[in-house]
PDB file of N, CA and C in Angstrom:
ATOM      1  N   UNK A   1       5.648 -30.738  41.051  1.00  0.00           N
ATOM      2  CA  UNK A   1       5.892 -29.321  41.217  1.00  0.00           C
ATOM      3  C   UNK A   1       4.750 -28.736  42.044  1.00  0.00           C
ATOM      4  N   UNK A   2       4.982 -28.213  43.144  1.00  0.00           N
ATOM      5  CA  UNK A   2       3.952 -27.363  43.534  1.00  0.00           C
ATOM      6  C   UNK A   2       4.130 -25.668  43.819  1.00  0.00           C
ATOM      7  N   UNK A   3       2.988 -25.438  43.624  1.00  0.00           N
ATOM      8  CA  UNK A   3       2.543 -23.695  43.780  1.00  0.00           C
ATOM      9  C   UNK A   3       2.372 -23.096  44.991  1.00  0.00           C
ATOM     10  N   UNK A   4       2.898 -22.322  45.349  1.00  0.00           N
ATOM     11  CA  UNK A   4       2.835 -21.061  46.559  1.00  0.00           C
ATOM     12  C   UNK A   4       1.754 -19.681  45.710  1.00  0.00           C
ATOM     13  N   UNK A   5       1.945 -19.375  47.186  1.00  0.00           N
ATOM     14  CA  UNK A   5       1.056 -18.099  46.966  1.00  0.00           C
ATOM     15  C   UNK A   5       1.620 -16.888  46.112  1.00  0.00           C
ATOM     16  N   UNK A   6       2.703 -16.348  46.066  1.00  0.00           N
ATOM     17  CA  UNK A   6       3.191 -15.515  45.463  1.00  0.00           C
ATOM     18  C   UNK A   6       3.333 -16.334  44.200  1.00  0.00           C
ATOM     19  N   UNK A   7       3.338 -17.647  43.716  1.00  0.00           N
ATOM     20  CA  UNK A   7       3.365 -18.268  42.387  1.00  0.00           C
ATOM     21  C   UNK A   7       1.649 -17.544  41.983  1.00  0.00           C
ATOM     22  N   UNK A   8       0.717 -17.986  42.925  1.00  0.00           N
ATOM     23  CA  UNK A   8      -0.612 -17.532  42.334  1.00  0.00           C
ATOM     24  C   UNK A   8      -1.112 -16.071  41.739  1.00  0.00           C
ATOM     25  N   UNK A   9      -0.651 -15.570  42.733  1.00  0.00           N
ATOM     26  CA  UNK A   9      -0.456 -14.565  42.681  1.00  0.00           C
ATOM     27  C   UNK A   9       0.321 -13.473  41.421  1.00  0.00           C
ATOM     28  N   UNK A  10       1.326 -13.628  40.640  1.00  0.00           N
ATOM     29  CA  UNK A  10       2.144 -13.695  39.691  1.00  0.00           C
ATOM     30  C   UNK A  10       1.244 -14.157  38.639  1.00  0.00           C
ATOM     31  N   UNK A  11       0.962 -15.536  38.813  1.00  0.00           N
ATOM     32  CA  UNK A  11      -0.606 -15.846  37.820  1.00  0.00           C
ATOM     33  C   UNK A  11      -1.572 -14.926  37.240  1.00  0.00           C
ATOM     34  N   UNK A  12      -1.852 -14.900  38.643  1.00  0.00           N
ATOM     35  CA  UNK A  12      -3.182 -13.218  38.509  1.00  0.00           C
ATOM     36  C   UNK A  12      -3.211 -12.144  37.799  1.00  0.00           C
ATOM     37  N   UNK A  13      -1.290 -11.787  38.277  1.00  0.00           N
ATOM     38  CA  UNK A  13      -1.402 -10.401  37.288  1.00  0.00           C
ATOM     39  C   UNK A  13      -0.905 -10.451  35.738  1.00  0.00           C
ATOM     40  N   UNK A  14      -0.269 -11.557  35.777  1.00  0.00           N
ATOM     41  CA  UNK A  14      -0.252 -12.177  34.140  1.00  0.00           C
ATOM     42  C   UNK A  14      -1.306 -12.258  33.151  1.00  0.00           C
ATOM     43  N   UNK A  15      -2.643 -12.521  34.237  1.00  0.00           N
ATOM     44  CA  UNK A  15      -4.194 -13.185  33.345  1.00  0.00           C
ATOM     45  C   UNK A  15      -4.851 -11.583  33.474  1.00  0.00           C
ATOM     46  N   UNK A  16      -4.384 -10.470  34.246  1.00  0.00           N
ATOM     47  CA  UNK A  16      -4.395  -9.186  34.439  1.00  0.00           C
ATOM     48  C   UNK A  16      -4.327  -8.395  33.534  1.00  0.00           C
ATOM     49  N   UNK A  17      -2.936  -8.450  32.558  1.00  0.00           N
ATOM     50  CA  UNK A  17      -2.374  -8.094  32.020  1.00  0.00           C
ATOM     51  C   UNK A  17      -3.007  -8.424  30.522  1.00  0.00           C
ATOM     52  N   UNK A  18      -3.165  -9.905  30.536  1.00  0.00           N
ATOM     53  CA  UNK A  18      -3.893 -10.376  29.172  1.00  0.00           C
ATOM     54  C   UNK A  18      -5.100  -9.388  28.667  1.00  0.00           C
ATOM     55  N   UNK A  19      -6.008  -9.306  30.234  1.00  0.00           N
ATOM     56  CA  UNK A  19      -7.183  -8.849  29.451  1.00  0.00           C
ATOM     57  C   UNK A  19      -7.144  -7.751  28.774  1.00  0.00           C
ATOM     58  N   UNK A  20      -5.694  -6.833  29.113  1.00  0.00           N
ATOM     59  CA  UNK A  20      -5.760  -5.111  28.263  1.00  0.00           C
ATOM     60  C   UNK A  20      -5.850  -5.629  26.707  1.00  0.00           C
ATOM     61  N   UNK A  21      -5.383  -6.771  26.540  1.00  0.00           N
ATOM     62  CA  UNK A  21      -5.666  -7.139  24.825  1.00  0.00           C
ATOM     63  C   UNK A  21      -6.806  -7.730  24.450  1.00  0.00           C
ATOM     64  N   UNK A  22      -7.745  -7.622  24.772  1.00  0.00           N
ATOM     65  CA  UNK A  22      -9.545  -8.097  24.928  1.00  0.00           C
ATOM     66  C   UNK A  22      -9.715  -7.841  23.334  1.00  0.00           C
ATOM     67  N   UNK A  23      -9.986  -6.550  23.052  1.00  0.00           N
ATOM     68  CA  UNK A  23     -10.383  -6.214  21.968  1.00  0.00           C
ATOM     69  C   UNK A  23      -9.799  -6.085  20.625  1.00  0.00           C
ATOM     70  N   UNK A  24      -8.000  -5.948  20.913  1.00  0.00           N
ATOM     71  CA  UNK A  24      -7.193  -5.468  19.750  1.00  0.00           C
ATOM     72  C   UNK A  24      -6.050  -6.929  19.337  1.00  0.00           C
ATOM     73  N   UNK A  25      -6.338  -8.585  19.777  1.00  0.00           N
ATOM     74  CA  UNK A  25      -5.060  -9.342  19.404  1.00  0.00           C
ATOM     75  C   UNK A  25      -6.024 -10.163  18.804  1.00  0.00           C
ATOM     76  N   UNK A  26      -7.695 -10.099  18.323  1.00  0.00           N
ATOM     77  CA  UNK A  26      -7.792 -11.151  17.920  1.00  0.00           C
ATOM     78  C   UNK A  26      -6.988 -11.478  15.985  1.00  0.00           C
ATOM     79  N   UNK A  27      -7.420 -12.320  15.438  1.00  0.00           N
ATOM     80  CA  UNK A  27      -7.474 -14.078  15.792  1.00  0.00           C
ATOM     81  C   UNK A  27      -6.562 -14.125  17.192  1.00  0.00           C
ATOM     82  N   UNK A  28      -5.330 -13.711  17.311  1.00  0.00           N
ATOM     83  CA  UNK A  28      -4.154 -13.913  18.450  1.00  0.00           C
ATOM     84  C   UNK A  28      -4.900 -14.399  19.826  1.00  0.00           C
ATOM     85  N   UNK A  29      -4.229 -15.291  20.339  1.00  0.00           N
ATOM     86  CA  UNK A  29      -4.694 -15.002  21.683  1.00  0.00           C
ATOM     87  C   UNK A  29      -4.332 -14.075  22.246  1.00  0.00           C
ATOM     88  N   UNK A  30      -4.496 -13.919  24.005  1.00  0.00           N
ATOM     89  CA  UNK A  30      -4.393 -12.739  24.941  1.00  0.00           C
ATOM     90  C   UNK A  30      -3.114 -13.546  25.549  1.00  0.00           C
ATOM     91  N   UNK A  31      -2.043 -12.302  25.787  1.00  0.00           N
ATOM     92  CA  UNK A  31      -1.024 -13.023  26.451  1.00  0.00           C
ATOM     93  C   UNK A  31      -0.709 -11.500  27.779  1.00  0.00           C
ATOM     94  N   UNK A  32      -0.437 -12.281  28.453  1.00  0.00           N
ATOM     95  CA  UNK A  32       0.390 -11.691  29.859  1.00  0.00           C
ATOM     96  C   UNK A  32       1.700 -12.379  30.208  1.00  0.00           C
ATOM     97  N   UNK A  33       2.309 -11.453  30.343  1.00  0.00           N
ATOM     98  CA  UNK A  33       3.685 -12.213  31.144  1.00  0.00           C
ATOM     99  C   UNK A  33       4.196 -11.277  32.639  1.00  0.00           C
ATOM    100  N   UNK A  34       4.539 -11.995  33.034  1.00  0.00           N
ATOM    101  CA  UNK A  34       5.299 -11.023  34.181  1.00  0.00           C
ATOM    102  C   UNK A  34       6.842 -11.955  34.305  1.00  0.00           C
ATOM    103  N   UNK A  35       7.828 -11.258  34.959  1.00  0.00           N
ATOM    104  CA  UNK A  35       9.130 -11.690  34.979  1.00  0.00           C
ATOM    105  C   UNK A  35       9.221 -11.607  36.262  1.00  0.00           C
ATOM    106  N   UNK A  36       9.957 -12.660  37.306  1.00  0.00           N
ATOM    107  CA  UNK A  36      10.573 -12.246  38.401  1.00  0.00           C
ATOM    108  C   UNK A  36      11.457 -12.716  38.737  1.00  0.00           C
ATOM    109  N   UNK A  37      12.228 -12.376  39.593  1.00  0.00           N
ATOM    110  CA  UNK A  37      13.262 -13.071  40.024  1.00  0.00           C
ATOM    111  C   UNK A  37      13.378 -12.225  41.549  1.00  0.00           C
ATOM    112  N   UNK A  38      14.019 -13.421  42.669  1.00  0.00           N
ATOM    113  CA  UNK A  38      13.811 -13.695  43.667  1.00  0.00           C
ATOM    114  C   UNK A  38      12.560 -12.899  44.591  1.00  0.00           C
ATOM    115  N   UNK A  39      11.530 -13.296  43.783  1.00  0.00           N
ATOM    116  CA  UNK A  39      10.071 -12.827  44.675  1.00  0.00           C
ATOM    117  C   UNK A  39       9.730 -11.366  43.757  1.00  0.00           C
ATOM    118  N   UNK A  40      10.408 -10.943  43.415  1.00  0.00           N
ATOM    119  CA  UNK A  40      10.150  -9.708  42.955  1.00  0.00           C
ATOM    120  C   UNK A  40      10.371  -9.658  41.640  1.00  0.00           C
ATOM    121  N   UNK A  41       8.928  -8.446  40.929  1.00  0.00           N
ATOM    122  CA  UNK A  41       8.713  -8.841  39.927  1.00  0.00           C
ATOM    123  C   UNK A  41       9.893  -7.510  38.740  1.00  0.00           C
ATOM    124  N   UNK A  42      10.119  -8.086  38.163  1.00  0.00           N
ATOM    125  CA  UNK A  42      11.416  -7.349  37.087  1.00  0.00           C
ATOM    126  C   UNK A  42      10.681  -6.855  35.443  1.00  0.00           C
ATOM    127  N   UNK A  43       9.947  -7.206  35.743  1.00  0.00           N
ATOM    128  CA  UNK A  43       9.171  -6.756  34.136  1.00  0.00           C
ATOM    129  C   UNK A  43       7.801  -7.420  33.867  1.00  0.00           C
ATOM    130  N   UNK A  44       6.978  -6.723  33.116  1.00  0.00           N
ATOM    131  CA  UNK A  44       5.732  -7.388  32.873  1.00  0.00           C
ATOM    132  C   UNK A  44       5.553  -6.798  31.505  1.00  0.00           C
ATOM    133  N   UNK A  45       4.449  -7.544  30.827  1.00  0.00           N
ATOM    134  CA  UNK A  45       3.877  -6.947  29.570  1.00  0.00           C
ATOM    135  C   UNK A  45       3.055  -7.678  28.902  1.00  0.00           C
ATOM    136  N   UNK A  46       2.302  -7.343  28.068  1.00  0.00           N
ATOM    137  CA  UNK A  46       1.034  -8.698  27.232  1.00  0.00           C
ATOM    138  C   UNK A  46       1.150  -8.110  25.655  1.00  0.00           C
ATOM    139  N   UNK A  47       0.563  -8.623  25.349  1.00  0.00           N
ATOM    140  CA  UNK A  47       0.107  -8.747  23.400  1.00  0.00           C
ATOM    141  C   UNK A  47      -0.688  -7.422  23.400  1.00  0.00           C
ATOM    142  N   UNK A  48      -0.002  -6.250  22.690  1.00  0.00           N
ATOM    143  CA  UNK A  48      -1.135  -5.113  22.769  1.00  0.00           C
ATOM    144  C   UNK A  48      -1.701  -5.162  21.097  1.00  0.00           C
ATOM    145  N   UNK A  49      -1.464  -5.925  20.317  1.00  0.00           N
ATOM    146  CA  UNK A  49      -2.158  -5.940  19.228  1.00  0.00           C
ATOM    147  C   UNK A  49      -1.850  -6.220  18.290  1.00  0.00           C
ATOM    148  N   UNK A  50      -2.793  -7.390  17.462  1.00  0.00           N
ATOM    149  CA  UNK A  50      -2.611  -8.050  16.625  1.00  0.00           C
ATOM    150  C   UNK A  50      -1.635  -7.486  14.939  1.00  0.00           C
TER     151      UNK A  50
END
């Protein structure tokens, strides 16, 4: 499987997204997601608290 730039990218704002839960998911980890479909992104959201 390999990665493109808009794959990295998508990455980014996923690990973006995680950090708004820094302070409020522990034990939980930090989660980000983003959704897309064909290049474009359709939804995003992370873990806002434990």
């Amino acid at each position: 499987m390999s990665f493109n730039a808009v794959d990295h990218g998508m990455m980014a704002r996923a690990l973006q997204l995680a950090e708004r839960g820094l302070w409020t998911t522990s034990p939980n980890p930090r989660v980000g997601c983003v959704l897309v479909q064909a290049g474009e992104i359709v939804g995003e959201g992370w873990h806002v608290q434990a």
